[in-house]
XYZ file of C-alpha atoms in Angstrom:
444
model
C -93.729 86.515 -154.946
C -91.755 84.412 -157.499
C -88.745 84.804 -155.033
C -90.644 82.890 -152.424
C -91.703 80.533 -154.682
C -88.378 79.409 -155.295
C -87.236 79.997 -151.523
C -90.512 77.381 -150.231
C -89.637 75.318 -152.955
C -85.873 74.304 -151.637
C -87.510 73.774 -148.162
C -89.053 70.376 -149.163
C -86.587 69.727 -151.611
C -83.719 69.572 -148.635
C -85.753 67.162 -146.802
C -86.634 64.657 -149.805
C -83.042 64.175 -150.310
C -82.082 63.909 -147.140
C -84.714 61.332 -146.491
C -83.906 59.555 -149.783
C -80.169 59.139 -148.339
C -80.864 58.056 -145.132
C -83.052 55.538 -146.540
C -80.579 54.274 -149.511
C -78.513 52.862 -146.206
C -78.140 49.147 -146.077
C -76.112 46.595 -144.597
C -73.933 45.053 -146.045
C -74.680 41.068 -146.722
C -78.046 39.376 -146.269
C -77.700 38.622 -142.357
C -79.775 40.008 -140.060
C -78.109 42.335 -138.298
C -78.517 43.052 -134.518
C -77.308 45.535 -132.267
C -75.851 45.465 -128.744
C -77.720 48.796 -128.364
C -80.504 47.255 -128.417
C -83.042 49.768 -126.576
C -81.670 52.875 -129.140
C -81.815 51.132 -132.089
C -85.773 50.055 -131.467
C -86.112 53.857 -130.559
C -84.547 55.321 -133.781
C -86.307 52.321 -135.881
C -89.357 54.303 -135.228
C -87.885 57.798 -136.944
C -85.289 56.173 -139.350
C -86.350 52.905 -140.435
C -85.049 49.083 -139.904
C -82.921 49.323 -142.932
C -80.691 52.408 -141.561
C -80.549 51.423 -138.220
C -78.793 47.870 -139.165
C -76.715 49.787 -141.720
C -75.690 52.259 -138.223
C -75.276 49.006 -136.207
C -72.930 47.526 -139.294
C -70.708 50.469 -139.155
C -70.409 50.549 -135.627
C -69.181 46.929 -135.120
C -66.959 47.741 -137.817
C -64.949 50.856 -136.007
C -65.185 47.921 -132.445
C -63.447 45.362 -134.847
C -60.841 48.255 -136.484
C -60.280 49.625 -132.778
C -59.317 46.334 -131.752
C -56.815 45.265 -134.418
C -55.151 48.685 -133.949
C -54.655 48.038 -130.128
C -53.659 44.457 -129.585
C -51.531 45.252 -126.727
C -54.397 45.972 -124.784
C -57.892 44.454 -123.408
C -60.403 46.218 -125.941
C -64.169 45.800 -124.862
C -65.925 45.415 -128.254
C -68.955 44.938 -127.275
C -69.140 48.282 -125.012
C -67.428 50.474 -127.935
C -69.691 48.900 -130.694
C -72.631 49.810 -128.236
C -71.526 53.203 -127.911
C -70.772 53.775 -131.680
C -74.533 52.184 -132.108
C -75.753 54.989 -130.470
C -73.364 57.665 -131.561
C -74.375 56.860 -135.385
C -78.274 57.216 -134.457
C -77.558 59.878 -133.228
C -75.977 61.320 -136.253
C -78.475 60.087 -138.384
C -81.357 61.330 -136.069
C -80.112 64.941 -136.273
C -79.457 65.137 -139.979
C -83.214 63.716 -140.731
C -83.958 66.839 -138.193
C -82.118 69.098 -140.639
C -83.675 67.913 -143.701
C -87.394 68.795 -141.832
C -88.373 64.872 -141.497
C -88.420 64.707 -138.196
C -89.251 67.109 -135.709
C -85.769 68.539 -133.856
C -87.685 68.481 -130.637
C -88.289 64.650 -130.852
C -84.562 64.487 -131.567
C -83.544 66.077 -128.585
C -85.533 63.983 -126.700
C -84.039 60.669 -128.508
C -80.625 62.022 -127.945
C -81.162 62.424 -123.937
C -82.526 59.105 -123.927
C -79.967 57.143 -126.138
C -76.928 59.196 -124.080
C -78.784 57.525 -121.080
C -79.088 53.967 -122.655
C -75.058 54.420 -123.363
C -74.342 54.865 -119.758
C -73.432 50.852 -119.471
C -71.048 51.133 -122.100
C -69.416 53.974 -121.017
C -69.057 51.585 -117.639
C -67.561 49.198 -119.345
C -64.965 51.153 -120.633
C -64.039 52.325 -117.557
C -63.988 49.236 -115.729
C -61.215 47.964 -117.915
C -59.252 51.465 -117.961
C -59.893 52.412 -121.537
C -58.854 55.505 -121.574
C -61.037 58.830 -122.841
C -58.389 59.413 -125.467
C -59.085 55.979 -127.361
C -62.930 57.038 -127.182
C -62.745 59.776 -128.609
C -60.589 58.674 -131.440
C -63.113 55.992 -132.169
C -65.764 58.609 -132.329
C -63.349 60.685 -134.525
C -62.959 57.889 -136.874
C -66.911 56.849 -137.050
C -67.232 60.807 -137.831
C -64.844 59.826 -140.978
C -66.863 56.851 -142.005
C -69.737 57.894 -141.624
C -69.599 61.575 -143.515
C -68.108 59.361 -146.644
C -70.825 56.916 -146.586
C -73.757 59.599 -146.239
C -71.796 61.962 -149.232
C -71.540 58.306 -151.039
C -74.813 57.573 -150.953
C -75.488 61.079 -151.859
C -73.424 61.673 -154.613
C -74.706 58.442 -156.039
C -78.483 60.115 -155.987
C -77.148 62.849 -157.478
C -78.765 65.528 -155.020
C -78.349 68.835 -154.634
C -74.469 70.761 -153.588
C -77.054 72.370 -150.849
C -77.580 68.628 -149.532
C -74.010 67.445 -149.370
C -73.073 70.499 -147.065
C -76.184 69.904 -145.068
C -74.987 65.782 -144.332
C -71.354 67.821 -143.921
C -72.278 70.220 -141.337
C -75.213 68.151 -139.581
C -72.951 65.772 -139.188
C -69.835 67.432 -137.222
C -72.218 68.749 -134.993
C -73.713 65.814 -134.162
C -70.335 64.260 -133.803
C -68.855 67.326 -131.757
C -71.880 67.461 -129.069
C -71.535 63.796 -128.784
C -67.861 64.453 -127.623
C -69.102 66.770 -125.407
C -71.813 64.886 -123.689
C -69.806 61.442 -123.785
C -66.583 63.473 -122.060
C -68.690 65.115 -119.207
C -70.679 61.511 -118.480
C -67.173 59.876 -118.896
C -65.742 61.949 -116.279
C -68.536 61.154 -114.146
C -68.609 57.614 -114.173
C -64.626 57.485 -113.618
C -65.305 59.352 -110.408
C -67.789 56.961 -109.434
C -65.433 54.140 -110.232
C -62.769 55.452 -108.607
C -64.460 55.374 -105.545
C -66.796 51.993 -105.566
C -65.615 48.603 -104.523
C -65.100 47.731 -107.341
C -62.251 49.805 -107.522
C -60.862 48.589 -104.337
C -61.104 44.889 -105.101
C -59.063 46.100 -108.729
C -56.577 48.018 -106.746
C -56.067 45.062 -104.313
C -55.794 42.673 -107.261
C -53.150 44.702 -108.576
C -50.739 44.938 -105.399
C -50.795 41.532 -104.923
C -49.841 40.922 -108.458
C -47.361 43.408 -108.467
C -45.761 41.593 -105.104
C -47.300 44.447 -102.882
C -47.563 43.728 -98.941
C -51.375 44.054 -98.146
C -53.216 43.702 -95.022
C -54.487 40.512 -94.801
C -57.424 41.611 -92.848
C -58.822 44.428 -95.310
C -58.224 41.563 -97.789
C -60.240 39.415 -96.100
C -62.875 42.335 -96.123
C -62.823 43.381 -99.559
C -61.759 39.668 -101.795
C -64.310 38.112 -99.494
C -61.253 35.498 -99.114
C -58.573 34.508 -96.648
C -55.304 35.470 -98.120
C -53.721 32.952 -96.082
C -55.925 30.368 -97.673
C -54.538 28.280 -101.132
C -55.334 29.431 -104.391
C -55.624 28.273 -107.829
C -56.124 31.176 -110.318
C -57.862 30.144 -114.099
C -57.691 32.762 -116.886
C -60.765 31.970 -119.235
C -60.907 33.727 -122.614
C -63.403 33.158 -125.562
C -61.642 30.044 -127.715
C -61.244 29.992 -131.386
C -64.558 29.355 -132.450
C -65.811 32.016 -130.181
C -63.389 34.659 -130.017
C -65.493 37.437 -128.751
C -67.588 35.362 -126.237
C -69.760 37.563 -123.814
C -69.130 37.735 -120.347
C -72.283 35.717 -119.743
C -69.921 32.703 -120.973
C -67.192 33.341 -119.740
C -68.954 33.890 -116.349
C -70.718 30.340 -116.818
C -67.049 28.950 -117.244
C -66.187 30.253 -114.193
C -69.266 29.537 -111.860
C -69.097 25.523 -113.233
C -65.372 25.473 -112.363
C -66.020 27.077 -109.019
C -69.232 24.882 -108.595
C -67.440 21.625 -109.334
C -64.162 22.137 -107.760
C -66.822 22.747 -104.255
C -64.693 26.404 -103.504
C -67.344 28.395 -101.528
C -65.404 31.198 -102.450
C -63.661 33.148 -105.519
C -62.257 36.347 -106.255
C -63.309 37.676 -110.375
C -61.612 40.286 -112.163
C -63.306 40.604 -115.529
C -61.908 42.490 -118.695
C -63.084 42.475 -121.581
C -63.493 38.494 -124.024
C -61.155 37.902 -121.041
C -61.545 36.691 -116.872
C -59.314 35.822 -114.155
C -60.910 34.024 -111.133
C -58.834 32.689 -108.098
C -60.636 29.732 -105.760
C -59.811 29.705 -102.521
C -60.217 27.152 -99.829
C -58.399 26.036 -96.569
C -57.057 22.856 -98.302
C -55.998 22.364 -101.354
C -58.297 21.800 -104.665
C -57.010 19.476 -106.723
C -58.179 19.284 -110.752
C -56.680 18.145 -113.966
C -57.420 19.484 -117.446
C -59.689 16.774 -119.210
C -61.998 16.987 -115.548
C -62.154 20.998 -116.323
C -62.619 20.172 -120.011
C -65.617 18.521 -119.508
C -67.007 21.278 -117.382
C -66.685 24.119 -119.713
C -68.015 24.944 -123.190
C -66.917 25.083 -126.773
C -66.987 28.617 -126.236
C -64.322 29.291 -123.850
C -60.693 28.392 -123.420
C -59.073 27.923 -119.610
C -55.662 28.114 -118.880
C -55.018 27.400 -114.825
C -51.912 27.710 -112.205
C -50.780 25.142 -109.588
C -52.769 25.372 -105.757
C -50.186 28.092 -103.841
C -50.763 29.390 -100.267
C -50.976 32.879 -99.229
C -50.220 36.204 -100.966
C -47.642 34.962 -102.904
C -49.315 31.953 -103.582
C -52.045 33.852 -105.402
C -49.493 36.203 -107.768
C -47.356 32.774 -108.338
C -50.692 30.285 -109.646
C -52.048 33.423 -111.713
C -48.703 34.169 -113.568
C -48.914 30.597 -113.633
C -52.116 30.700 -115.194
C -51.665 33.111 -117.595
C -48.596 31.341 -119.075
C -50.691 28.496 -119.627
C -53.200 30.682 -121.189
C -50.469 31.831 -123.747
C -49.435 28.369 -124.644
C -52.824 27.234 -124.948
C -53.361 29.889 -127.868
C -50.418 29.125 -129.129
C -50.904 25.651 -129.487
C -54.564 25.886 -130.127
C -55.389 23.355 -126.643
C -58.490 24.089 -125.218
C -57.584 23.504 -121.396
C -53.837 23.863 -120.172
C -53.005 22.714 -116.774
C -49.466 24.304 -115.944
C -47.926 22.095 -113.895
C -48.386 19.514 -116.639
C -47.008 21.260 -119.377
C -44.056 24.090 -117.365
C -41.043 23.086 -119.621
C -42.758 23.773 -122.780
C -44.314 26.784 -121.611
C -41.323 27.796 -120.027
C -39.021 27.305 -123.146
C -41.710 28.855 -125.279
C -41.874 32.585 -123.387
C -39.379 33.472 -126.440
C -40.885 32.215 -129.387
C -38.061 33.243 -132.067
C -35.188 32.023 -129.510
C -37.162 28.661 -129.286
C -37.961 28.098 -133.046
C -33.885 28.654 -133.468
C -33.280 26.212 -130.608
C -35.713 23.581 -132.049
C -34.024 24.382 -135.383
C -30.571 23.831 -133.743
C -30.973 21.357 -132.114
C -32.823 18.642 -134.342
C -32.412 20.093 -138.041
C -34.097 18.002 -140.377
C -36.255 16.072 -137.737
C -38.465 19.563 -137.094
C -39.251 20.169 -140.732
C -42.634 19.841 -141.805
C -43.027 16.405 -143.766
C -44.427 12.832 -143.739
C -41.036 11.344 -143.356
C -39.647 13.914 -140.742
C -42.855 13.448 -138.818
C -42.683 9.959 -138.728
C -39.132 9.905 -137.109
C -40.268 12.414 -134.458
C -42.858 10.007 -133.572
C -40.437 7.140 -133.136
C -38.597 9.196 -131.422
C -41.213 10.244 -128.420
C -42.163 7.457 -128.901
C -38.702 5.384 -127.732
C -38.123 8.068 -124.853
C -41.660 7.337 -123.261
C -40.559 3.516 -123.915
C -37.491 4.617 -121.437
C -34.851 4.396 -124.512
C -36.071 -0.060 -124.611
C -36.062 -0.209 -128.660
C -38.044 -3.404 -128.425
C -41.035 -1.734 -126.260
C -40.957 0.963 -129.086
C -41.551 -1.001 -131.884
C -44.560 -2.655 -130.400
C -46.103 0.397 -129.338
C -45.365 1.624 -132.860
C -46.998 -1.483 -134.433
C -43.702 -2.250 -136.796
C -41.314 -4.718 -136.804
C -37.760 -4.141 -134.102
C -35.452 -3.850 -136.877
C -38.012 -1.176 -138.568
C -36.973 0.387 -135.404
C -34.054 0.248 -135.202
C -33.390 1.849 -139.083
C -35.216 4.975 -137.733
C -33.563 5.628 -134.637
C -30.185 4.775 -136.814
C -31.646 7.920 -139.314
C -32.462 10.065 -136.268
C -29.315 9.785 -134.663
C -27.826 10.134 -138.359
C -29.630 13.671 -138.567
C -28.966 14.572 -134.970
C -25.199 13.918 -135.666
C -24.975 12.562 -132.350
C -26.408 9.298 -130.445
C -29.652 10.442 -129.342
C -28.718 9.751 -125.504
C -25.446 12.074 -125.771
C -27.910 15.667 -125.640
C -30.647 13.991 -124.179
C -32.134 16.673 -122.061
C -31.971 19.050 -125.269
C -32.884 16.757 -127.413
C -36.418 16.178 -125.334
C -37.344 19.795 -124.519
C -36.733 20.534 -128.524
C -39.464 17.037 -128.719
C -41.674 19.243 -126.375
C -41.383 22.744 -128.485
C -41.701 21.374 -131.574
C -45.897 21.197 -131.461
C -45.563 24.886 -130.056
C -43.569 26.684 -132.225
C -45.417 26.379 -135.264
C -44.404 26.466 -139.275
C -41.378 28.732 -139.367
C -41.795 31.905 -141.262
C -41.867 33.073 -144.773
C -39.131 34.907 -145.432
C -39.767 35.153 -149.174
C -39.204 38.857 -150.218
């Protein structure tokens, strides 16, 4: 009898701890926290509580951020793998409060079905920009990591019971490992279903013209919804400083004003993820300048756009165009860069290092980063747009001619040359200097 005393007596005692650790999680900070799993989080609210459901949601926008820093070279959809790590921590949490006897497993199962369902858009996502299984899984690998340290943490801190900690240890893996399984058999799915939808086709047609493919012009017609023989202008809209990670919602609005404005009935998307291309098309061309699409778009979006091209090369040329321009843009922090209007600086500035050395070479002192030095280069623009007349300089500069006439005596001193003699350099190291930025610290 005494022995199953003290056998009924751990029963309950495994569950209060438990319980007690799942609700010690909290987020960190005193923002409200909100999930883009928004459906499973509601649903496990009801079985785990408000506070450990934001502290699930914290930890999975954590892993997006982490997964994104560690693969720059890539488009990473944030949203889609913090929405997926949402519901891959619930689920965690779900089956070790099913361990410890606070919730019943069969509810649990039922939870898990129904989250795996609500994390079938993710998993789309994913897909749709090629992430590949492998980086999923090490994401899931890595919340597995996290979130085992944080649970023995938090349980270590209440000082509960060695039976406990390998409870948390084991619950967890197994939650972890059947989400692996689940995740890869719905993955495969979907990626079969992608390969096959139009959505596919209109990617893989995107991609041979890019990549300078011949294409029939009539099943391009079919599946753009455009005439390849038409013009194009292509735009490449990203979230802008403020708004890094804007949604696609914005980034579609960006793209449905442009197309709106410019009067294109039609327009071919690709989206990825914080990131959109969109070619208009029309039988003439559309003609736009940057402060007319500035005032069309947001604070939440950058645009960089290519020149109006014809045909099939036409659209690779004005989105290679566009994409340029996007680059310089972030580069030099502009929110709208036309690329016709700005080719030799974006041009010049495809190699930064090689440009920073040629701006370096080519007007020394004048690029450093002072008062003075910045008050000679803008003498200098200023008596090139003046067409090299010192006395139409001097009143555009508001000083007197022979104030003039020092500085441009000082620039040519620091040039080592008259300021005519490299003059082509001399202007397209004007046009880099705003690009290259401060020149770096090579302080051991």
């Amino acid at each position: 009898m005494g022995h199953d005393a003290v056998r009924y007596r751990k029963v309950p005692l495994l569950s209060e701890e438990i319980a007690a650790v799942i609700a010690s999680l909290v987020p960190r900070g005193t923002e409200p926290v909100t999930g883009w799993a928004s459906a499973a989080c509601r649903q496990a609210e009801t079985t785990l509580g408000a506070s450990a459901v934001a502290w699930a949601v914290q930890v999975a926008g954590d892993l997006a951020s982490r997964t994104q820093v560690e693969h720059p070279e890539g488009f990473v959809p944030v949203q889609a793998i913090a929405a997926r790590g949402e519901v891959l921590v619930l689920q965690v949490l779900s089956t070790l409060a099913a361990t410890g006897g606070s919730v019943d497993m069969a509810a649990v199962d039922i939870a898990a079905e129904d989250m795996a369902a609500m994390a079938e858009e993710p998993i789309r996502a994913l897909i749709a920009v090629g992430a590949p299984f492998e980086r999923v899984a090490e994401t899931i690998r890595v919340a597995h990591e996290v979130v085992v340290r944080e649970l023995l943490g938090a349980g270590i801190a209440l000082e509960v019971s060695a039976a406990t900690l390998t409870a948390i240890t084991v619950s967890v893996a197994r939650a972890t490992d059947e989400v692996l399984a689940s995740l890869a058999k719905r993955y495969t799915q979907e990626a079969e279903r992608f390969s096959s939808s139009v959505q596919h086709a209109r990617h893989e047609l995107i991609d041979a013209l890019l990549d300078g493919r011949p294409v029939d012009e009539h099943a391009a017609a079919r599946i753009l919804g455009v005439s390849i023989s038409n013009y194009h202008r292509s735009f490449v809209i990203s979230g802008s400083p403020s708004y890094p990670h804007a949604d696609a919602r914005s980034l579609r609005r960006a793209a449905d004003a442009i197309k709106n404005r410019l009067g294109a009935r039609t327009g071919v998307v690709r989206e990825h993820a914080n990131l959109l291309w969109m070619w208009v098309s029309s039988e003439r061309p559309l003609l736009v300048d940057e402060s007319v699409v500035a005032a069309w778009i947001g604070d939440e979006v950058r645009v960089g756009f290519g020149s109006v091209q014809p045909k099939a090369t036409g659209f690779r040329r004005t989105h290679l165009e566009a994409e340029a321009a996007a680059r310089y843009g972030t580069s030099t922090g502009t929110a709208v860069v036309d690329y016709a209007c700005h080719t030799l600086p974006v041009l010049l500035s495809t190699d930064a290092e090689r440009a920073r050395w040629f701006v370096e070479s080519e007007l020394g002192e004048l690029a450093a980063q002072n008062p003075r030095s910045r008050e000679l280069v803008t003498t200098l623009r200023c008596y090139f747009d003046s067409k090299l007349r010192i006395a139409v300089a001097a009143e555009r500069l508001h000083v007197h001619r022979n104030t003039a006439i020092h500085r441009l005596a000082a620039i040519e001193s620091i040039l080592g040359h008259p300021v005519t003699e490299r003059l082509a350099e001399v202007q397209a190291a004007l046009s880099l200097l705003d690009v290259i930025g401060d020149p770096p610290d090579e302080t051991p």
